[in-house]
């Protein structure tokens, strides 16, 4: 009886997925589409934070923009809320031209200004993979921007100024590795979306490509080969290691959006693709920045100020050094030198890209938000201090780190700056202590 029921249900079960790995050709296409979807980091924007595996690609990820929150849409195989009823042409048009199934203009939070450079066959391979995955029957939160940004027809004007449609072509004068890297960086990985500054009309400033982007409470650093402002003093091996693990001792450790890109996408790429990315990035025009007077990872040195502070037994609210001693020294070392070696090491606070930048936003955001990367080698974690330190204490602590271990030019953080970042990240403040009680 049970067997008969299963046999009767089999045609229905197969019909729920347009693409099934029922032939070697389909299986190969789905496998390639999975890799391309990972390279395109589709999961990050189209899966809600904290969602389990059953809600993958179900939409709901909130993307902050200068005009309000834009939610990633459902791109699962669901026929009502996802792409289950989309034709190939409709899917390709959405990915490469920013036009939805019903002809509506899509917001460029979906980076079709990069994805337009993708090959049609790669876009369709991604579609085959998505259609092979379980349907998520959920509409998810809907984007509802204020006027006039809720008028999607305005995207036609934006595209007129900022959107150059067309597939990326190989440069015959360059190597196969360089061309592969160009395709990954410019199209699939859409690195310019974060790392390229924006013009007045919020399009990518291609004249200064990869010279750094404003992400609100975070900054996407300059990744051009400039020696001071960019990654000109990084070796090929260091770049590949960073893309694979998010950590290079004496250089950088990934957090924020870059940490997410490494977690969801870059760590899963082949070594040959990571080398191709590094090769291409190291070849783009260098863009300097007069405010960055030496490489970010060459600032600072070990500092011993915390030793006399520890001996004095000062409470957390009495001095910046005491704040550091109570909050940071246990993991980052008494002199800021870091603890441990290899993948699970707590990084040094000097010779680090975040502390060595004149822009203090990443440093403050790390203190507020913490760090958590789910890596194949294990978890990488730093706790958030949002619930332990108030805005003034975080400002004091960040300025102390900049002065003692990093770039002193970044020691300009105010409590108002921290409060603004705390609000943007929707983080609560620590409980207030009534007057007369012991801290």
PDB file of C-alpha atoms in Angstrom, residues 83-277:
ATOM      1  CA  UNK A  83      10.767  32.123 -10.380  1.00  0.00           C
ATOM      2  CA  UNK A  84       8.961  28.826 -10.941  1.00  0.00           C
ATOM      3  CA  UNK A  85       6.898  30.264 -13.794  1.00  0.00           C
ATOM      4  CA  UNK A  86       9.612  32.419 -15.344  1.00  0.00           C
ATOM      5  CA  UNK A  87      10.777  31.756 -18.888  1.00  0.00           C
ATOM      6  CA  UNK A  88      14.474  31.692 -19.717  1.00  0.00           C
ATOM      7  CA  UNK A  89      14.221  35.067 -21.446  1.00  0.00           C
ATOM      8  CA  UNK A  90      12.446  36.631 -18.464  1.00  0.00           C
ATOM      9  CA  UNK A  91      15.115  35.397 -16.062  1.00  0.00           C
ATOM     10  CA  UNK A  92      17.979  36.551 -18.293  1.00  0.00           C
ATOM     11  CA  UNK A  93      16.319  39.954 -18.713  1.00  0.00           C
ATOM     12  CA  UNK A  94      15.996  40.371 -14.941  1.00  0.00           C
ATOM     13  CA  UNK A  95      19.599  39.379 -14.226  1.00  0.00           C
ATOM     14  CA  UNK A  96      21.292  41.230 -17.082  1.00  0.00           C
ATOM     15  CA  UNK A  97      18.939  44.171 -17.673  1.00  0.00           C
ATOM     16  CA  UNK A  98      17.184  44.777 -14.354  1.00  0.00           C
ATOM     17  CA  UNK A  99      13.639  44.222 -15.659  1.00  0.00           C
ATOM     18  CA  UNK A 100      11.212  41.979 -13.755  1.00  0.00           C
ATOM     19  CA  UNK A 101       8.787  39.386 -15.072  1.00  0.00           C
ATOM     20  CA  UNK A 102       5.951  41.913 -15.373  1.00  0.00           C
ATOM     21  CA  UNK A 103       8.201  44.522 -16.976  1.00  0.00           C
ATOM     22  CA  UNK A 104       8.826  46.444 -13.759  1.00  0.00           C
ATOM     23  CA  UNK A 105      12.159  48.200 -13.332  1.00  0.00           C
ATOM     24  CA  UNK A 106      14.352  46.605 -10.653  1.00  0.00           C
ATOM     25  CA  UNK A 107      16.387  48.588  -8.161  1.00  0.00           C
ATOM     26  CA  UNK A 108      20.159  48.353  -8.726  1.00  0.00           C
ATOM     27  CA  UNK A 109      20.570  46.845  -5.255  1.00  0.00           C
ATOM     28  CA  UNK A 110      20.471  43.765  -7.479  1.00  0.00           C
ATOM     29  CA  UNK A 111      23.774  44.454  -9.261  1.00  0.00           C
ATOM     30  CA  UNK A 112      22.596  44.038 -12.834  1.00  0.00           C
ATOM     31  CA  UNK A 113      25.051  46.776 -13.835  1.00  0.00           C
ATOM     32  CA  UNK A 114      27.681  44.068 -13.210  1.00  0.00           C
ATOM     33  CA  UNK A 115      25.610  41.014 -14.094  1.00  0.00           C
ATOM     34  CA  UNK A 116      24.890  42.473 -17.540  1.00  0.00           C
ATOM     35  CA  UNK A 117      28.431  41.327 -18.381  1.00  0.00           C
ATOM     36  CA  UNK A 118      27.566  37.664 -17.716  1.00  0.00           C
ATOM     37  CA  UNK A 119      27.228  35.119 -20.496  1.00  0.00           C
ATOM     38  CA  UNK A 120      23.664  34.058 -21.250  1.00  0.00           C
ATOM     39  CA  UNK A 121      24.552  30.393 -20.834  1.00  0.00           C
ATOM     40  CA  UNK A 122      25.911  31.098 -17.342  1.00  0.00           C
ATOM     41  CA  UNK A 123      22.743  32.926 -16.324  1.00  0.00           C
ATOM     42  CA  UNK A 124      20.660  29.982 -17.521  1.00  0.00           C
ATOM     43  CA  UNK A 125      22.902  27.525 -15.679  1.00  0.00           C
ATOM     44  CA  UNK A 126      22.153  29.456 -12.482  1.00  0.00           C
ATOM     45  CA  UNK A 127      18.454  29.281 -13.290  1.00  0.00           C
ATOM     46  CA  UNK A 128      18.709  25.507 -13.765  1.00  0.00           C
ATOM     47  CA  UNK A 129      20.341  25.197 -10.348  1.00  0.00           C
ATOM     48  CA  UNK A 130      17.717  27.397  -8.657  1.00  0.00           C
ATOM     49  CA  UNK A 131      14.921  25.412 -10.267  1.00  0.00           C
ATOM     50  CA  UNK A 132      16.447  22.186  -8.926  1.00  0.00           C
ATOM     51  CA  UNK A 133      16.218  23.451  -5.349  1.00  0.00           C
ATOM     52  CA  UNK A 134      13.169  23.223  -3.049  1.00  0.00           C
ATOM     53  CA  UNK A 135      10.484  25.875  -3.500  1.00  0.00           C
ATOM     54  CA  UNK A 136      10.047  28.408  -0.702  1.00  0.00           C
ATOM     55  CA  UNK A 137       6.365  29.367  -0.573  1.00  0.00           C
ATOM     56  CA  UNK A 138       6.746  32.780   1.002  1.00  0.00           C
ATOM     57  CA  UNK A 139       6.351  36.328  -0.288  1.00  0.00           C
ATOM     58  CA  UNK A 140       8.716  37.733   2.303  1.00  0.00           C
ATOM     59  CA  UNK A 141       8.847  41.435   3.237  1.00  0.00           C
ATOM     60  CA  UNK A 142       8.222  43.797   0.337  1.00  0.00           C
ATOM     61  CA  UNK A 143      10.334  46.826  -0.530  1.00  0.00           C
ATOM     62  CA  UNK A 144       8.392  50.008   0.251  1.00  0.00           C
ATOM     63  CA  UNK A 145      10.488  53.109  -0.350  1.00  0.00           C
ATOM     64  CA  UNK A 146       9.173  56.615   0.203  1.00  0.00           C
ATOM     65  CA  UNK A 147       8.204  58.924  -2.665  1.00  0.00           C
ATOM     66  CA  UNK A 148       9.737  59.528  -5.177  1.00  0.00           C
ATOM     67  CA  UNK A 149      11.996  56.475  -4.853  1.00  0.00           C
ATOM     68  CA  UNK A 150       9.010  54.136  -4.935  1.00  0.00           C
ATOM     69  CA  UNK A 151       8.386  55.180  -8.542  1.00  0.00           C
ATOM     70  CA  UNK A 152      10.171  52.391 -10.364  1.00  0.00           C
ATOM     71  CA  UNK A 153       9.867  54.086 -13.750  1.00  0.00           C
ATOM     72  CA  UNK A 154      12.559  56.434 -12.469  1.00  0.00           C
ATOM     73  CA  UNK A 155      15.023  53.567 -12.863  1.00  0.00           C
ATOM     74  CA  UNK A 156      14.828  54.137 -16.615  1.00  0.00           C
ATOM     75  CA  UNK A 157      16.403  57.556 -16.051  1.00  0.00           C
ATOM     76  CA  UNK A 158      19.005  56.036 -13.747  1.00  0.00           C
ATOM     77  CA  UNK A 159      19.871  53.444 -16.384  1.00  0.00           C
ATOM     78  CA  UNK A 160      20.227  56.128 -19.042  1.00  0.00           C
ATOM     79  CA  UNK A 161      23.025  57.714 -16.980  1.00  0.00           C
ATOM     80  CA  UNK A 162      24.599  54.649 -15.374  1.00  0.00           C
ATOM     81  CA  UNK A 163      23.841  51.404 -17.172  1.00  0.00           C
ATOM     82  CA  UNK A 164      25.989  50.107 -20.030  1.00  0.00           C
ATOM     83  CA  UNK A 165      24.326  46.924 -21.193  1.00  0.00           C
ATOM     84  CA  UNK A 166      26.416  44.169 -22.734  1.00  0.00           C
ATOM     85  CA  UNK A 167      28.325  40.950 -22.181  1.00  0.00           C
ATOM     86  CA  UNK A 168      31.998  41.158 -21.233  1.00  0.00           C
ATOM     87  CA  UNK A 169      34.272  40.048 -24.054  1.00  0.00           C
ATOM     88  CA  UNK A 170      37.701  38.464 -23.686  1.00  0.00           C
ATOM     89  CA  UNK A 171      40.766  40.587 -24.357  1.00  0.00           C
ATOM     90  CA  UNK A 172      42.843  38.557 -26.853  1.00  0.00           C
ATOM     91  CA  UNK A 173      46.019  40.379 -25.800  1.00  0.00           C
ATOM     92  CA  UNK A 174      45.701  39.025 -22.240  1.00  0.00           C
ATOM     93  CA  UNK A 175      46.191  35.566 -20.756  1.00  0.00           C
ATOM     94  CA  UNK A 176      43.383  33.096 -20.141  1.00  0.00           C
ATOM     95  CA  UNK A 177      43.883  33.562 -16.381  1.00  0.00           C
ATOM     96  CA  UNK A 178      43.576  37.355 -16.687  1.00  0.00           C
ATOM     97  CA  UNK A 179      40.390  37.074 -18.753  1.00  0.00           C
ATOM     98  CA  UNK A 180      38.878  34.614 -16.280  1.00  0.00           C
ATOM     99  CA  UNK A 181      39.747  37.003 -13.461  1.00  0.00           C
ATOM    100  CA  UNK A 182      38.179  39.907 -15.311  1.00  0.00           C
ATOM    101  CA  UNK A 183      34.951  37.937 -15.776  1.00  0.00           C
ATOM    102  CA  UNK A 184      34.826  36.951 -12.117  1.00  0.00           C
ATOM    103  CA  UNK A 185      35.645  40.420 -10.758  1.00  0.00           C
ATOM    104  CA  UNK A 186      33.659  42.550 -13.193  1.00  0.00           C
ATOM    105  CA  UNK A 187      30.634  40.273 -13.643  1.00  0.00           C
ATOM    106  CA  UNK A 188      30.014  37.284 -11.345  1.00  0.00           C
ATOM    107  CA  UNK A 189      31.580  38.484  -8.093  1.00  0.00           C
ATOM    108  CA  UNK A 190      30.490  42.095  -8.887  1.00  0.00           C
ATOM    109  CA  UNK A 191      33.359  43.473  -6.780  1.00  0.00           C
ATOM    110  CA  UNK A 192      32.835  46.989  -8.094  1.00  0.00           C
ATOM    111  CA  UNK A 193      29.388  47.154  -6.497  1.00  0.00           C
ATOM    112  CA  UNK A 194      31.038  47.735  -3.114  1.00  0.00           C
ATOM    113  CA  UNK A 195      34.608  48.713  -3.937  1.00  0.00           C
ATOM    114  CA  UNK A 196      33.933  51.404  -6.577  1.00  0.00           C
ATOM    115  CA  UNK A 197      32.847  54.894  -5.477  1.00  0.00           C
ATOM    116  CA  UNK A 198      29.520  56.276  -6.663  1.00  0.00           C
ATOM    117  CA  UNK A 199      28.743  59.340  -8.745  1.00  0.00           C
ATOM    118  CA  UNK A 200      26.132  61.984  -7.929  1.00  0.00           C
ATOM    119  CA  UNK A 201      23.532  59.829  -9.679  1.00  0.00           C
ATOM    120  CA  UNK A 202      24.619  56.781  -7.609  1.00  0.00           C
ATOM    121  CA  UNK A 203      26.161  54.947 -10.528  1.00  0.00           C
ATOM    122  CA  UNK A 204      29.609  53.373 -10.346  1.00  0.00           C
ATOM    123  CA  UNK A 205      32.413  55.862 -10.951  1.00  0.00           C
ATOM    124  CA  UNK A 206      34.274  53.728 -13.472  1.00  0.00           C
ATOM    125  CA  UNK A 207      37.033  56.330 -13.844  1.00  0.00           C
ATOM    126  CA  UNK A 208      38.037  55.424 -10.285  1.00  0.00           C
ATOM    127  CA  UNK A 209      37.129  51.744 -10.366  1.00  0.00           C
ATOM    128  CA  UNK A 210      37.905  49.726  -7.223  1.00  0.00           C
ATOM    129  CA  UNK A 211      39.278  52.763  -5.366  1.00  0.00           C
ATOM    130  CA  UNK A 212      36.915  52.296  -2.407  1.00  0.00           C
ATOM    131  CA  UNK A 213      33.196  52.501  -1.751  1.00  0.00           C
ATOM    132  CA  UNK A 214      30.969  54.093   0.884  1.00  0.00           C
ATOM    133  CA  UNK A 215      28.802  51.468   2.605  1.00  0.00           C
ATOM    134  CA  UNK A 216      27.371  53.745   5.279  1.00  0.00           C
ATOM    135  CA  UNK A 217      28.742  52.474   8.597  1.00  0.00           C
ATOM    136  CA  UNK A 218      31.380  50.528   6.701  1.00  0.00           C
ATOM    137  CA  UNK A 219      33.882  51.347   3.987  1.00  0.00           C
ATOM    138  CA  UNK A 220      34.903  48.972   1.196  1.00  0.00           C
ATOM    139  CA  UNK A 221      38.616  49.663   0.932  1.00  0.00           C
ATOM    140  CA  UNK A 222      40.601  50.632  -2.124  1.00  0.00           C
ATOM    141  CA  UNK A 223      41.698  47.385  -3.813  1.00  0.00           C
ATOM    142  CA  UNK A 224      43.684  48.898  -6.670  1.00  0.00           C
ATOM    143  CA  UNK A 225      47.482  48.288  -6.823  1.00  0.00           C
ATOM    144  CA  UNK A 226      48.304  51.672  -5.255  1.00  0.00           C
ATOM    145  CA  UNK A 227      51.078  51.138  -2.688  1.00  0.00           C
ATOM    146  CA  UNK A 228      49.545  53.304   0.040  1.00  0.00           C
ATOM    147  CA  UNK A 229      45.819  53.485  -0.545  1.00  0.00           C
ATOM    148  CA  UNK A 230      45.304  50.045  -2.062  1.00  0.00           C
ATOM    149  CA  UNK A 231      46.794  46.570  -2.049  1.00  0.00           C
ATOM    150  CA  UNK A 232      49.986  47.337  -3.964  1.00  0.00           C
ATOM    151  CA  UNK A 233      52.182  45.809  -1.261  1.00  0.00           C
ATOM    152  CA  UNK A 234      50.220  42.518  -1.186  1.00  0.00           C
ATOM    153  CA  UNK A 235      51.677  39.464  -2.883  1.00  0.00           C
ATOM    154  CA  UNK A 236      49.657  37.128  -5.099  1.00  0.00           C
ATOM    155  CA  UNK A 237      49.778  34.473  -2.389  1.00  0.00           C
ATOM    156  CA  UNK A 238      48.564  36.887   0.298  1.00  0.00           C
ATOM    157  CA  UNK A 239      45.622  37.986  -1.821  1.00  0.00           C
ATOM    158  CA  UNK A 240      44.589  34.415  -2.570  1.00  0.00           C
ATOM    159  CA  UNK A 241      44.909  33.470   1.109  1.00  0.00           C
ATOM    160  CA  UNK A 242      42.759  36.421   2.146  1.00  0.00           C
ATOM    161  CA  UNK A 243      40.058  35.596  -0.393  1.00  0.00           C
ATOM    162  CA  UNK A 244      40.070  31.967   0.745  1.00  0.00           C
ATOM    163  CA  UNK A 245      40.217  32.475   4.520  1.00  0.00           C
ATOM    164  CA  UNK A 246      39.514  36.127   5.297  1.00  0.00           C
ATOM    165  CA  UNK A 247      42.768  36.431   7.223  1.00  0.00           C
ATOM    166  CA  UNK A 248      46.402  37.260   6.499  1.00  0.00           C
ATOM    167  CA  UNK A 249      48.650  37.857   9.512  1.00  0.00           C
ATOM    168  CA  UNK A 250      50.136  41.338   9.475  1.00  0.00           C
ATOM    169  CA  UNK A 251      47.701  42.479   6.769  1.00  0.00           C
ATOM    170  CA  UNK A 252      43.988  42.143   7.387  1.00  0.00           C
ATOM    171  CA  UNK A 253      41.049  40.132   8.695  1.00  0.00           C
ATOM    172  CA  UNK A 254      37.650  40.288   7.015  1.00  0.00           C
ATOM    173  CA  UNK A 255      34.489  41.651   8.626  1.00  0.00           C
ATOM    174  CA  UNK A 256      31.238  43.242   7.552  1.00  0.00           C
ATOM    175  CA  UNK A 257      30.154  42.737   3.947  1.00  0.00           C
ATOM    176  CA  UNK A 258      33.587  41.424   2.969  1.00  0.00           C
ATOM    177  CA  UNK A 259      33.369  38.774   5.649  1.00  0.00           C
ATOM    178  CA  UNK A 260      29.983  37.738   4.249  1.00  0.00           C
ATOM    179  CA  UNK A 261      31.346  37.607   0.691  1.00  0.00           C
ATOM    180  CA  UNK A 262      34.158  35.326   1.820  1.00  0.00           C
ATOM    181  CA  UNK A 263      31.829  33.150   3.894  1.00  0.00           C
ATOM    182  CA  UNK A 264      29.136  32.665   1.246  1.00  0.00           C
ATOM    183  CA  UNK A 265      31.154  32.892  -1.943  1.00  0.00           C
ATOM    184  CA  UNK A 266      34.907  33.315  -2.161  1.00  0.00           C
ATOM    185  CA  UNK A 267      36.011  30.542   0.199  1.00  0.00           C
ATOM    186  CA  UNK A 268      34.165  28.038  -2.015  1.00  0.00           C
ATOM    187  CA  UNK A 269      35.877  29.014  -5.272  1.00  0.00           C
ATOM    188  CA  UNK A 270      38.630  26.936  -6.821  1.00  0.00           C
ATOM    189  CA  UNK A 271      42.238  27.942  -6.257  1.00  0.00           C
ATOM    190  CA  UNK A 272      42.577  28.629  -9.979  1.00  0.00           C
ATOM    191  CA  UNK A 273      39.661  31.087  -9.869  1.00  0.00           C
ATOM    192  CA  UNK A 274      41.020  32.799  -6.754  1.00  0.00           C
ATOM    193  CA  UNK A 275      44.390  33.180  -8.479  1.00  0.00           C
ATOM    194  CA  UNK A 276      42.621  34.584 -11.534  1.00  0.00           C
ATOM    195  CA  UNK A 277      40.837  37.168  -9.363  1.00  0.00           C
TER     196      UNK A 277
END
